[in-house]
PDB file of C-alpha atoms and ligand atoms in Angstrom:
ATOM      1  CA  MET A 658      12.184  27.497   1.596  1.00 85.00           C
ATOM      2  CA  PRO A 659      12.661  23.708   1.637  1.00 95.00           C
ATOM      3  CA  ALA A 660       9.623  21.454   1.535  1.00 98.00           C
ATOM      4  CA  ILE A 661       7.636  20.347   4.567  1.00 98.00           C
ATOM      5  CA  ILE A 662       8.602  16.734   5.228  1.00 98.00           C
ATOM      6  CA  ILE A 663       5.516  14.585   5.668  1.00 98.00           C
ATOM      7  CA  ASP A 664       5.975  12.314   8.678  1.00 98.00           C
ATOM      8  CA  GLY A 665       4.380   9.048   7.568  1.00 98.00           C
ATOM      9  CA  ARG A 666       5.384   7.324  10.803  1.00 98.00           C
ATOM     10  CA  SER A 667       3.363   9.628  13.031  1.00 98.00           C
ATOM     11  CA  ILE A 668       0.317   9.643  10.734  1.00 98.00           C
ATOM     12  CA  ALA A 669       0.525   5.831  10.563  1.00 98.00           C
ATOM     13  CA  LEU A 670       0.573   5.639  14.371  1.00 98.00           C
ATOM     14  CA  LYS A 671      -2.635   7.659  14.501  1.00 98.00           C
ATOM     15  CA  VAL A 672      -4.302   5.317  11.996  1.00 98.00           C
ATOM     16  CA  ARG A 673      -3.071   2.245  13.879  1.00 98.00           C
ATOM     17  CA  GLU A 674      -4.511   3.676  17.092  1.00 98.00           C
ATOM     18  CA  GLU A 675      -7.857   4.033  15.292  1.00 98.00           C
ATOM     19  CA  ALA A 676      -7.621   0.348  14.297  1.00 98.00           C
ATOM     20  CA  ARG A 677      -6.696  -0.634  17.866  1.00 98.00           C
ATOM     21  CA  VAL A 678      -9.762   1.122  19.310  1.00 98.00           C
ATOM     22  CA  ARG A 679     -12.092  -0.512  16.780  1.00 98.00           C
ATOM     23  CA  ALA A 680     -10.466  -3.922  17.372  1.00 98.00           C
ATOM     24  CA  ALA A 681     -10.941  -3.507  21.146  1.00 98.00           C
ATOM     25  CA  ALA A 682     -14.658  -2.840  20.586  1.00 98.00           C
ATOM     26  CA  LEU A 683     -14.899  -6.053  18.560  1.00 98.00           C
ATOM     27  CA  ARG A 684     -13.049  -8.051  21.209  1.00 98.00           C
ATOM     28  CA  GLY A 685     -15.560  -6.718  23.740  1.00 97.00           C
ATOM     29  CA  ARG A 686     -18.205  -8.484  21.671  1.00 97.00           C
ATOM     30  CA  GLY A 687     -16.223 -11.707  21.491  1.00 97.00           C
ATOM     31  CA  ILE A 688     -14.708 -11.233  18.030  1.00 97.00           C
ATOM     32  CA  ILE A 689     -10.929 -11.273  17.646  1.00 98.00           C
ATOM     33  CA  PRO A 690     -10.104  -9.785  14.251  1.00 98.00           C
ATOM     34  CA  CYS A 691      -7.816 -12.249  12.492  1.00 98.00           C
ATOM     35  CA  LEU A 692      -5.644 -11.943   9.394  1.00 98.00           C
ATOM     36  CA  ALA A 693      -4.057 -15.008   7.831  1.00 98.00           C
ATOM     37  CA  VAL A 694      -0.708 -13.997   6.345  1.00 98.00           C
ATOM     38  CA  ILE A 695       0.763 -16.441   3.852  1.00 98.00           C
ATOM     39  CA  LEU A 696       4.396 -16.240   2.827  1.00 98.00           C
ATOM     40  CA  VAL A 697       5.833 -18.599   0.221  1.00 98.00           C
ATOM     41  CA  GLY A 698       9.629 -18.835   0.148  1.00 98.00           C
ATOM     42  CA  GLU A 699      12.261 -16.745   1.871  1.00 97.00           C
ATOM     43  CA  ASP A 700      12.652 -13.502  -0.041  1.00 96.00           C
ATOM     44  CA  PRO A 701      14.292 -11.162   2.519  1.00 94.00           C
ATOM     45  CA  ALA A 702      12.166  -8.112   1.631  1.00 94.00           C
ATOM     46  CA  SER A 703       8.963 -10.194   1.865  1.00 97.00           C
ATOM     47  CA  ILE A 704      10.018 -11.648   5.230  1.00 97.00           C
ATOM     48  CA  SER A 705      10.589  -8.130   6.526  1.00 96.00           C
ATOM     49  CA  TYR A 706       7.173  -6.925   5.256  1.00 96.00           C
ATOM     50  CA  VAL A 707       5.371  -9.926   6.746  1.00 98.00           C
ATOM     51  CA  THR A 708       7.137  -9.485  10.096  1.00 98.00           C
ATOM     52  CA  GLY A 709       6.085  -5.825  10.137  1.00 97.00           C
ATOM     53  CA  LYS A 710       2.459  -6.763   9.425  1.00 98.00           C
ATOM     54  CA  GLU A 711       2.398  -9.355  12.195  1.00 98.00           C
ATOM     55  CA  LYS A 712       3.914  -6.945  14.711  1.00 98.00           C
ATOM     56  CA  ALA A 713       1.332  -4.300  13.805  1.00 98.00           C
ATOM     57  CA  LEU A 714      -1.520  -6.825  14.171  1.00 98.00           C
ATOM     58  CA  ALA A 715      -0.342  -7.800  17.667  1.00 98.00           C
ATOM     59  CA  GLU A 716      -0.015  -4.144  18.690  1.00 98.00           C
ATOM     60  CA  ALA A 717      -3.545  -3.455  17.481  1.00 98.00           C
ATOM     61  CA  GLY A 718      -4.916  -6.366  19.526  1.00 98.00           C
ATOM     62  CA  MET A 719      -5.607  -8.546  16.501  1.00 98.00           C
ATOM     63  CA  GLU A 720      -4.563 -12.062  15.600  1.00 98.00           C
ATOM     64  CA  GLY A 721      -2.032 -12.745  12.886  1.00 98.00           C
ATOM     65  CA  ARG A 722      -2.151 -16.313  11.652  1.00 98.00           C
ATOM     66  CA  ASP A 723       1.327 -16.740  10.276  1.00 97.00           C
ATOM     67  CA  ILE A 724       1.524 -19.382   7.529  1.00 98.00           C
ATOM     68  CA  ARG A 725       4.893 -20.072   5.913  1.00 98.00           C
ATOM     69  CA  LEU A 726       5.286 -22.365   2.930  1.00 98.00           C
ATOM     70  CA  PRO A 727       8.568 -23.450   1.350  1.00 98.00           C
ATOM     71  CA  GLU A 728       9.634 -22.007  -2.017  1.00 98.00           C
ATOM     72  CA  SER A 729       8.919 -25.465  -3.473  1.00 98.00           C
ATOM     73  CA  ALA A 730       5.216 -25.383  -2.467  1.00 98.00           C
ATOM     74  CA  GLY A 731       2.894 -26.126  -5.371  1.00 98.00           C
ATOM     75  CA  GLU A 732       0.115 -23.905  -6.660  1.00 98.00           C
ATOM     76  CA  GLY A 733      -2.457 -26.584  -5.790  1.00 98.00           C
ATOM     77  CA  GLU A 734      -1.278 -26.661  -2.178  1.00 98.00           C
ATOM     78  CA  LEU A 735      -1.616 -22.879  -1.908  1.00 98.00           C
ATOM     79  CA  LEU A 736      -5.052 -22.878  -3.574  1.00 98.00           C
ATOM     80  CA  SER A 737      -6.354 -25.567  -1.242  1.00 98.00           C
ATOM     81  CA  LEU A 738      -5.001 -23.666   1.792  1.00 98.00           C
ATOM     82  CA  ILE A 739      -6.834 -20.532   0.598  1.00 99.00           C
ATOM     83  CA  GLY A 740     -10.000 -22.604   0.128  1.00 98.00           C
ATOM     84  CA  LYS A 741      -9.801 -23.722   3.766  1.00 98.00           C
ATOM     85  CA  LEU A 742      -9.167 -20.172   5.026  1.00 98.00           C
ATOM     86  CA  ASN A 743     -12.122 -18.913   2.966  1.00 98.00           C
ATOM     87  CA  GLU A 744     -14.344 -21.333   4.918  1.00 98.00           C
ATOM     88  CA  ASP A 745     -12.771 -20.644   8.319  1.00 98.00           C
ATOM     89  CA  LYS A 746     -15.136 -18.322  10.217  1.00 97.00           C
ATOM     90  CA  SER A 747     -12.412 -17.299  12.670  1.00 97.00           C
ATOM     91  CA  VAL A 748     -10.344 -15.797   9.816  1.00 98.00           C
ATOM     92  CA  HIS A 749     -11.545 -12.389   8.627  1.00 98.00           C
ATOM     93  CA  GLY A 750      -8.808 -11.464   6.160  1.00 98.00           C
ATOM     94  CA  ILE A 751      -6.396 -13.368   3.909  1.00 98.00           C
ATOM     95  CA  LEU A 752      -3.158 -11.863   2.629  1.00 98.00           C
ATOM     96  CA  VAL A 753      -0.779 -13.680   0.318  1.00 98.00           C
ATOM     97  CA  GLN A 754       2.523 -11.828   0.280  1.00 98.00           C
ATOM     98  CA  LEU A 755       3.666 -11.032  -3.269  1.00 97.00           C
ATOM     99  CA  PRO A 756       5.694 -11.732  -5.300  1.00 97.00           C
ATOM    100  CA  LEU A 757       5.104 -15.497  -5.469  1.00 98.00           C
ATOM    101  CA  PRO A 758       7.665 -17.922  -6.911  1.00 98.00           C
ATOM    102  CA  PRO A 759       7.492 -18.019 -10.725  1.00 98.00           C
ATOM    103  CA  HIS A 760       5.872 -21.496 -10.849  1.00 98.00           C
ATOM    104  CA  ILE A 761       2.752 -20.162  -9.074  1.00 98.00           C
ATOM    105  CA  SER A 762       0.214 -17.973 -10.868  1.00 98.00           C
ATOM    106  CA  GLU A 763      -0.399 -14.833  -8.792  1.00 98.00           C
ATOM    107  CA  ASP A 764      -3.556 -14.248 -10.765  1.00 98.00           C
ATOM    108  CA  ARG A 765      -5.062 -17.666  -9.898  1.00 98.00           C
ATOM    109  CA  VAL A 766      -4.044 -17.298  -6.251  1.00 98.00           C
ATOM    110  CA  ILE A 767      -5.508 -13.805  -5.817  1.00 98.00           C
ATOM    111  CA  THR A 768      -8.697 -14.837  -7.586  1.00 98.00           C
ATOM    112  CA  ALA A 769      -9.092 -17.800  -5.205  1.00 99.00           C
ATOM    113  CA  ILE A 770      -9.440 -15.498  -2.169  1.00 98.00           C
ATOM    114  CA  ASP A 771     -13.016 -14.799  -1.066  1.00 98.00           C
ATOM    115  CA  PRO A 772     -13.527 -11.072  -1.955  1.00 98.00           C
ATOM    116  CA  ALA A 773     -15.075 -10.603   1.525  1.00 98.00           C
ATOM    117  CA  LYS A 774     -11.645 -11.482   2.972  1.00 98.00           C
ATOM    118  CA  ASP A 775      -9.560  -9.699   0.333  1.00 98.00           C
ATOM    119  CA  VAL A 776      -8.018  -7.052   2.619  1.00 98.00           C
ATOM    120  CA  ASP A 777      -5.308  -6.332   0.011  1.00 98.00           C
ATOM    121  CA  GLY A 778      -8.021  -5.288  -2.457  1.00 98.00           C
ATOM    122  CA  PHE A 779      -6.302  -7.165  -5.294  1.00 98.00           C
ATOM    123  CA  HIS A 780      -9.151  -9.541  -6.274  1.00 98.00           C
ATOM    124  CA  PRO A 781     -10.746  -8.681  -9.650  1.00 98.00           C
ATOM    125  CA  VAL A 782     -14.100  -8.221  -7.853  1.00 98.00           C
ATOM    126  CA  SER A 783     -12.494  -5.720  -5.445  1.00 98.00           C
ATOM    127  CA  VAL A 784     -10.820  -3.882  -8.327  1.00 98.00           C
ATOM    128  CA  GLY A 785     -14.112  -3.733 -10.245  1.00 98.00           C
ATOM    129  CA  ASN A 786     -15.970  -2.423  -7.205  1.00 98.00           C
ATOM    130  CA  MET A 787     -13.264   0.181  -6.623  1.00 98.00           C
ATOM    131  CA  VAL A 788     -13.496   1.419 -10.208  1.00 98.00           C
ATOM    132  CA  LEU A 789     -17.291   1.636  -9.892  1.00 97.00           C
ATOM    133  CA  GLY A 790     -16.971   3.544  -6.603  1.00 96.00           C
ATOM    134  CA  ARG A 791     -18.764   0.810  -4.667  1.00 97.00           C
ATOM    135  CA  ARG A 792     -17.893  -0.135  -1.117  1.00 96.00           C
ATOM    136  CA  CYS A 793     -14.878  -2.467  -1.145  1.00 97.00           C
ATOM    137  CA  PHE A 794     -11.418  -3.010   0.265  1.00 98.00           C
ATOM    138  CA  ILE A 795      -9.096  -0.365  -1.168  1.00 98.00           C
ATOM    139  CA  PRO A 796      -5.472  -1.477  -1.741  1.00 98.00           C
ATOM    140  CA  CYS A 797      -3.403  -0.377   1.259  1.00 98.00           C
ATOM    141  CA  THR A 798      -0.594   1.610  -0.371  1.00 98.00           C
ATOM    142  CA  PRO A 799      -2.842   3.803  -2.578  1.00 98.00           C
ATOM    143  CA  ASN A 800      -5.220   4.262   0.348  1.00 98.00           C
ATOM    144  CA  GLY A 801      -2.248   5.229   2.517  1.00 98.00           C
ATOM    145  CA  VAL A 802      -1.206   7.870  -0.018  1.00 98.00           C
ATOM    146  CA  LEU A 803      -4.713   9.360   0.017  1.00 98.00           C
ATOM    147  CA  ARG A 804      -4.739   9.389   3.803  1.00 98.00           C
ATOM    148  CA  LEU A 805      -1.331  11.137   3.918  1.00 98.00           C
ATOM    149  CA  LEU A 806      -2.634  13.858   1.586  1.00 98.00           C
ATOM    150  CA  ARG A 807      -5.789  14.267   3.664  1.00 98.00           C
ATOM    151  CA  GLU A 808      -4.044  14.319   7.058  1.00 98.00           C
ATOM    152  CA  THR A 809      -1.470  16.820   5.774  1.00 98.00           C
ATOM    153  CA  GLY A 810      -4.217  19.131   4.511  1.00 98.00           C
ATOM    154  CA  ILE A 811      -3.007  19.111   0.917  1.00 98.00           C
ATOM    155  CA  ASN A 812      -5.752  20.344  -1.379  1.00 98.00           C
ATOM    156  CA  THR A 813      -6.751  17.786  -3.990  1.00 98.00           C
ATOM    157  CA  GLN A 814      -9.984  19.451  -5.156  1.00 98.00           C
ATOM    158  CA  GLY A 815      -9.502  20.554  -8.755  1.00 98.00           C
ATOM    159  CA  SER A 816      -5.768  20.051  -8.516  1.00 98.00           C
ATOM    160  CA  ARG A 817      -3.623  18.400 -11.123  1.00 98.00           C
ATOM    161  CA  ALA A 818      -2.175  15.042 -10.051  1.00 99.00           C
ATOM    162  CA  VAL A 819       0.411  13.088 -11.995  1.00 99.00           C
ATOM    163  CA  VAL A 820       1.089   9.429 -11.165  1.00 99.00           C
ATOM    164  CA  LEU A 821       4.309   7.799 -12.371  1.00 98.00           C
ATOM    165  CA  GLY A 822       3.915   4.046 -12.814  1.00 98.00           C
ATOM    166  CA  ARG A 823       0.972   1.861 -13.807  1.00 98.00           C
ATOM    167  CA  SER A 824       1.392  -1.127 -11.495  1.00 98.00           C
ATOM    168  CA  ALA A 825      -1.740  -3.000 -10.443  1.00 97.00           C
ATOM    169  CA  ILE A 826      -0.841  -2.476  -6.759  1.00 97.00           C
ATOM    170  CA  VAL A 827      -0.114   1.265  -6.761  1.00 98.00           C
ATOM    171  CA  GLY A 828      -0.201   3.395  -9.928  1.00 98.00           C
ATOM    172  CA  LYS A 829      -3.369   2.062 -11.551  1.00 98.00           C
ATOM    173  CA  PRO A 830      -5.581   2.117  -8.432  1.00 98.00           C
ATOM    174  CA  LEU A 831      -4.224   5.552  -7.420  1.00 98.00           C
ATOM    175  CA  SER A 832      -5.150   6.997 -10.801  1.00 98.00           C
ATOM    176  CA  ILE A 833      -8.740   5.815 -10.223  1.00 98.00           C
ATOM    177  CA  LEU A 834      -8.954   6.900  -6.571  1.00 98.00           C
ATOM    178  CA  LEU A 835      -7.542  10.395  -7.149  1.00 98.00           C
ATOM    179  CA  ALA A 836     -10.243  10.994  -9.757  1.00 98.00           C
ATOM    180  CA  ARG A 837     -13.082  10.053  -7.360  1.00 98.00           C
ATOM    181  CA  ARG A 838     -15.552  12.868  -6.742  1.00 97.00           C
ATOM    182  CA  GLU A 839     -14.559  13.330  -3.103  1.00 97.00           C
ATOM    183  CA  VAL A 840     -10.877  13.725  -4.064  1.00 98.00           C
ATOM    184  CA  ASN A 841     -11.560  15.477  -7.368  1.00 98.00           C
ATOM    185  CA  ALA A 842      -8.069  15.686  -8.821  1.00 98.00           C
ATOM    186  CA  THR A 843      -7.429  15.759 -12.565  1.00 98.00           C
ATOM    187  CA  VAL A 844      -5.200  12.761 -13.104  1.00 98.00           C
ATOM    188  CA  THR A 845      -2.505  11.928 -15.627  1.00 98.00           C
ATOM    189  CA  LEU A 846      -0.996   8.441 -15.468  1.00 98.00           C
ATOM    190  CA  CYS A 847       2.552   8.281 -16.858  1.00 98.00           C
ATOM    191  CA  HIS A 848       4.509   5.134 -17.676  1.00 98.00           C
ATOM    192  CA  THR A 849       7.450   3.854 -19.690  1.00 98.00           C
ATOM    193  CA  GLY A 850       5.699   4.813 -22.934  1.00 98.00           C
ATOM    194  CA  THR A 851       5.186   8.452 -21.884  1.00 98.00           C
ATOM    195  CA  LYS A 852       6.881  11.072 -24.055  1.00 98.00           C
ATOM    196  CA  ASN A 853       8.106  14.418 -22.676  1.00 98.00           C
ATOM    197  CA  LEU A 854       7.723  13.208 -19.109  1.00 98.00           C
ATOM    198  CA  GLY A 855       9.190  16.358 -17.551  1.00 98.00           C
ATOM    199  CA  GLU A 856       6.725  18.558 -19.404  1.00 98.00           C
ATOM    200  CA  ILE A 857       3.879  16.611 -17.795  1.00 98.00           C
ATOM    201  CA  THR A 858       5.335  16.289 -14.287  1.00 99.00           C
ATOM    202  CA  ARG A 859       6.088  20.035 -14.164  1.00 98.00           C
ATOM    203  CA  GLN A 860       2.344  20.645 -14.328  1.00 98.00           C
ATOM    204  CA  ALA A 861       1.677  18.461 -11.288  1.00 99.00           C
ATOM    205  CA  GLU A 862       0.494  20.055  -8.069  1.00 99.00           C
ATOM    206  CA  ILE A 863       0.560  16.529  -6.679  1.00 99.00           C
ATOM    207  CA  LEU A 864       3.232  14.201  -8.042  1.00 99.00           C
ATOM    208  CA  ILE A 865       3.205  10.556  -7.030  1.00 98.00           C
ATOM    209  CA  ALA A 866       6.253   8.493  -7.909  1.00 98.00           C
ATOM    210  CA  ALA A 867       5.636   4.747  -8.059  1.00 98.00           C
ATOM    211  CA  CYS A 868       7.886   3.596 -10.860  1.00 98.00           C
ATOM    212  CA  GLY A 869      10.497   1.598  -8.928  1.00 97.00           C
ATOM    213  CA  LYS A 870      13.481   3.517 -10.343  1.00 98.00           C
ATOM    214  CA  PRO A 871      15.717   4.962  -7.629  1.00 98.00           C
ATOM    215  CA  GLY A 872      16.150   8.724  -7.847  1.00 97.00           C
ATOM    216  CA  MET A 873      14.297   8.977 -11.156  1.00 98.00           C
ATOM    217  CA  VAL A 874      12.358  12.100 -10.191  1.00 98.00           C
ATOM    218  CA  SER A 875      14.809  15.001 -10.364  1.00 98.00           C
ATOM    219  CA  ALA A 876      14.333  18.608  -9.241  1.00 98.00           C
ATOM    220  CA  ASP A 877      13.873  19.861 -12.822  1.00 98.00           C
ATOM    221  CA  MET A 878      10.722  17.667 -13.095  1.00 98.00           C
ATOM    222  CA  ILE A 879       8.978  19.457 -10.212  1.00 98.00           C
ATOM    223  CA  LYS A 880       6.543  22.361 -10.188  1.00 98.00           C
ATOM    224  CA  PRO A 881       7.668  24.702  -7.394  1.00 98.00           C
ATOM    225  CA  GLY A 882       5.536  24.139  -4.285  1.00 98.00           C
ATOM    226  CA  ALA A 883       4.179  20.749  -5.425  1.00 98.00           C
ATOM    227  CA  ALA A 884       3.353  17.880  -3.056  1.00 99.00           C
ATOM    228  CA  VAL A 885       5.726  15.032  -3.936  1.00 99.00           C
ATOM    229  CA  ILE A 886       4.775  11.577  -2.683  1.00 99.00           C
ATOM    230  CA  ASP A 887       7.450   8.918  -3.059  1.00 98.00           C
ATOM    231  CA  VAL A 888       6.142   5.341  -3.117  1.00 98.00           C
ATOM    232  CA  GLY A 889       9.480   3.855  -4.226  1.00 98.00           C
ATOM    233  CA  VAL A 890      11.150   1.293  -1.979  1.00 95.00           C
ATOM    234  CA  ASN A 891      14.396   0.398  -3.736  1.00 96.00           C
ATOM    235  CA  ARG A 892      17.096  -1.616  -1.980  1.00 94.00           C
ATOM    236  CA  ILE A 893      20.510  -0.202  -2.875  1.00 96.00           C
ATOM    237  CA  SER A 894      23.534  -2.284  -1.964  1.00 95.00           C
ATOM    238  CA  ASP A 895      25.571  -0.472   0.715  1.00 96.00           C
ATOM    239  CA  PRO A 896      28.392  -2.402   2.407  1.00 97.00           C
ATOM    240  CA  SER A 897      28.636   0.276   5.127  1.00 96.00           C
ATOM    241  CA  LYS A 898      25.236  -0.830   6.493  1.00 96.00           C
ATOM    242  CA  LYS A 899      24.801  -3.838   8.752  1.00 95.00           C
ATOM    243  CA  SER A 900      22.004  -5.143   6.510  1.00 94.00           C
ATOM    244  CA  GLY A 901      24.181  -4.612   3.418  1.00 95.00           C
ATOM    245  CA  PHE A 902      21.663  -2.243   1.809  1.00 96.00           C
ATOM    246  CA  ARG A 903      19.926   1.083   2.200  1.00 95.00           C
ATOM    247  CA  LEU A 904      16.483   2.116   1.031  1.00 95.00           C
ATOM    248  CA  ALA A 905      16.076   4.720  -1.686  1.00 97.00           C
ATOM    249  CA  GLY A 906      12.881   6.170  -3.090  1.00 98.00           C
ATOM    250  CA  ASP A 907      12.041   7.030  -6.685  1.00 98.00           C
ATOM    251  CA  VAL A 908      12.654  10.711  -5.913  1.00 98.00           C
ATOM    252  CA  ASP A 909      16.008  12.507  -5.641  1.00 98.00           C
ATOM    253  CA  PHE A 910      15.060  13.631  -2.134  1.00 98.00           C
ATOM    254  CA  ARG A 911      17.880  16.081  -1.419  1.00 98.00           C
ATOM    255  CA  ALA A 912      17.412  18.086  -4.610  1.00 98.00           C
ATOM    256  CA  VAL A 913      13.612  17.872  -4.800  1.00 98.00           C
ATOM    257  CA  ARG A 914      13.030  18.979  -1.202  1.00 98.00           C
ATOM    258  CA  GLU A 915      14.522  22.380  -2.121  1.00 98.00           C
ATOM    259  CA  LYS A 916      11.802  22.938  -4.715  1.00 98.00           C
ATOM    260  CA  ALA A 917       8.702  21.058  -3.549  1.00 98.00           C
ATOM    261  CA  GLY A 918       6.116  22.305  -1.036  1.00 98.00           C
ATOM    262  CA  TRP A 919       5.759  18.900   0.657  1.00 98.00           C
ATOM    263  CA  ILE A 920       7.737  15.692   0.304  1.00 98.00           C
ATOM    264  CA  THR A 921       7.626  12.205   1.812  1.00 98.00           C
ATOM    265  CA  PRO A 922      10.916  10.638   2.938  1.00 98.00           C
ATOM    266  CA  VAL A 923      12.001   7.040   2.255  1.00 98.00           C
ATOM    267  CA  PRO A 924      11.937   5.355   4.669  1.00 97.00           C
ATOM    268  CA  GLY A 925       9.321   6.927   6.949  1.00 98.00           C
ATOM    269  CA  GLY A 926       6.831   8.243   4.398  1.00 98.00           C
ATOM    270  CA  VAL A 927       4.389   6.017   2.508  1.00 98.00           C
ATOM    271  CA  GLY A 928       5.819   2.700   3.807  1.00 97.00           C
ATOM    272  CA  PRO A 929       4.407   2.876   7.350  1.00 98.00           C
ATOM    273  CA  MET A 930       1.028   3.935   5.928  1.00 98.00           C
ATOM    274  CA  THR A 931       0.654   0.696   3.970  1.00 98.00           C
ATOM    275  CA  ILE A 932       0.670  -1.395   7.142  1.00 98.00           C
ATOM    276  CA  ALA A 933      -1.567   1.081   8.972  1.00 98.00           C
ATOM    277  CA  MET A 934      -4.223   0.983   6.235  1.00 98.00           C
ATOM    278  CA  LEU A 935      -4.025  -2.820   6.233  1.00 98.00           C
ATOM    279  CA  MET A 936      -4.910  -2.767   9.944  1.00 98.00           C
ATOM    280  CA  LEU A 937      -8.039  -0.733   9.131  1.00 98.00           C
ATOM    281  CA  ASN A 938      -9.023  -3.154   6.357  1.00 98.00           C
ATOM    282  CA  VAL A 939      -8.672  -6.133   8.728  1.00 98.00           C
ATOM    283  CA  VAL A 940     -10.826  -4.446  11.371  1.00 98.00           C
ATOM    284  CA  GLU A 941     -13.386  -3.625   8.710  1.00 98.00           C
ATOM    285  CA  ALA A 942     -13.414  -7.240   7.477  1.00 98.00           C
ATOM    286  CA  ALA A 943     -14.134  -8.384  11.052  1.00 98.00           C
ATOM    287  CA  GLU A 944     -16.783  -5.710  11.683  1.00 97.00           C
ATOM    288  CA  VAL A 945     -18.929  -7.221   8.945  1.00 88.00           C
ATOM    289  CA  TRP A 946     -19.447 -10.183  11.277  1.00 69.00           C
ATOM    290  CA  VAL A 947     -20.977  -8.070  14.065  1.00 63.00           C
TER     291      VAL A 947
HETATM  292  N1  GUN B1002       4.080  -7.065  -1.984  1.00 66.38           N
HETATM  293  C1  GUN B1002       4.406  -5.757  -2.063  1.00 66.38           C
HETATM  294  N2  GUN B1002       3.381  -5.000  -1.618  1.00 66.38           N
HETATM  295  C2  GUN B1002       2.399  -5.838  -1.250  1.00 66.38           C
HETATM  296  C3  GUN B1002       1.108  -5.655  -0.694  1.00 66.38           C
HETATM  297  O1  GUN B1002       0.628  -4.532  -0.474  1.00 66.38           O
HETATM  298  N3  GUN B1002       0.407  -6.788  -0.438  1.00 66.38           N
HETATM  299  C4  GUN B1002       0.909  -8.012  -0.701  1.00 66.38           C
HETATM  300  N4  GUN B1002       0.127  -9.056  -0.430  1.00 66.38           N
HETATM  301  N5  GUN B1002       2.092  -8.229  -1.211  1.00 66.38           N
HETATM  302  C5  GUN B1002       2.835  -7.147  -1.476  1.00 66.38           C
END
């Protein structure tokens, strides 16, 4: 029997509704949750992500303060803007869309954000708190993956989870979060240095692909009945599309769906969850002010 396809769009709508209700309660008390979204340059994928975030904020009854800087903007200019937003009491969250142009240090920029406004959860203080299991902003994509598993009723307790990819945004935080007591998975983190990858992935009851290589996860790497979560968002050139590209995940969807128990599509799986979890983080940042 082919896998159950996890509908990230509908689960994301439910989460966004939760954010909308909490935002309405805040507005009733005179607080309009506000996220400052900073985009440097004109990378098409980044523009599309930022537009999606701003649309979701408006739909949830929150303010998006849209700040666009030219590709030529200097690091000092960006740091001083962040300093001002840190001080601005009407701004509850600050998000700098990544990647930044090569002449700007992402590390210095992320570190300049007040951790209380770090709704991306990328600041070293947020990462440290997450590792220690303290209350903090959890990065939106990993948090979205956890929420998908929970909403779908996939058992994580005592199960074996394998994460492909060690990025700071997805793979690394997921490996930590899946091992938390309340999730209780046994986690293996695989990366480009991993030997006998298939041997490891075939043991996974939960397999999370976040390696950025289109179609890398093939059917022979899957344990029958496994939950396969595809975090990959790869743009593949496709002249037959109006946009000139199509999206492909890291998983060979057509083959893997015949063997897995659950699978997320691309698009329509993890992607919508990232924005939904961001909405919750923004509401939470604003609730601290109540
Ligand atoms: N670029 C790709 N994903 C993300 C994200 O989750 N947050 C930010 N700020 N930039 C990104």
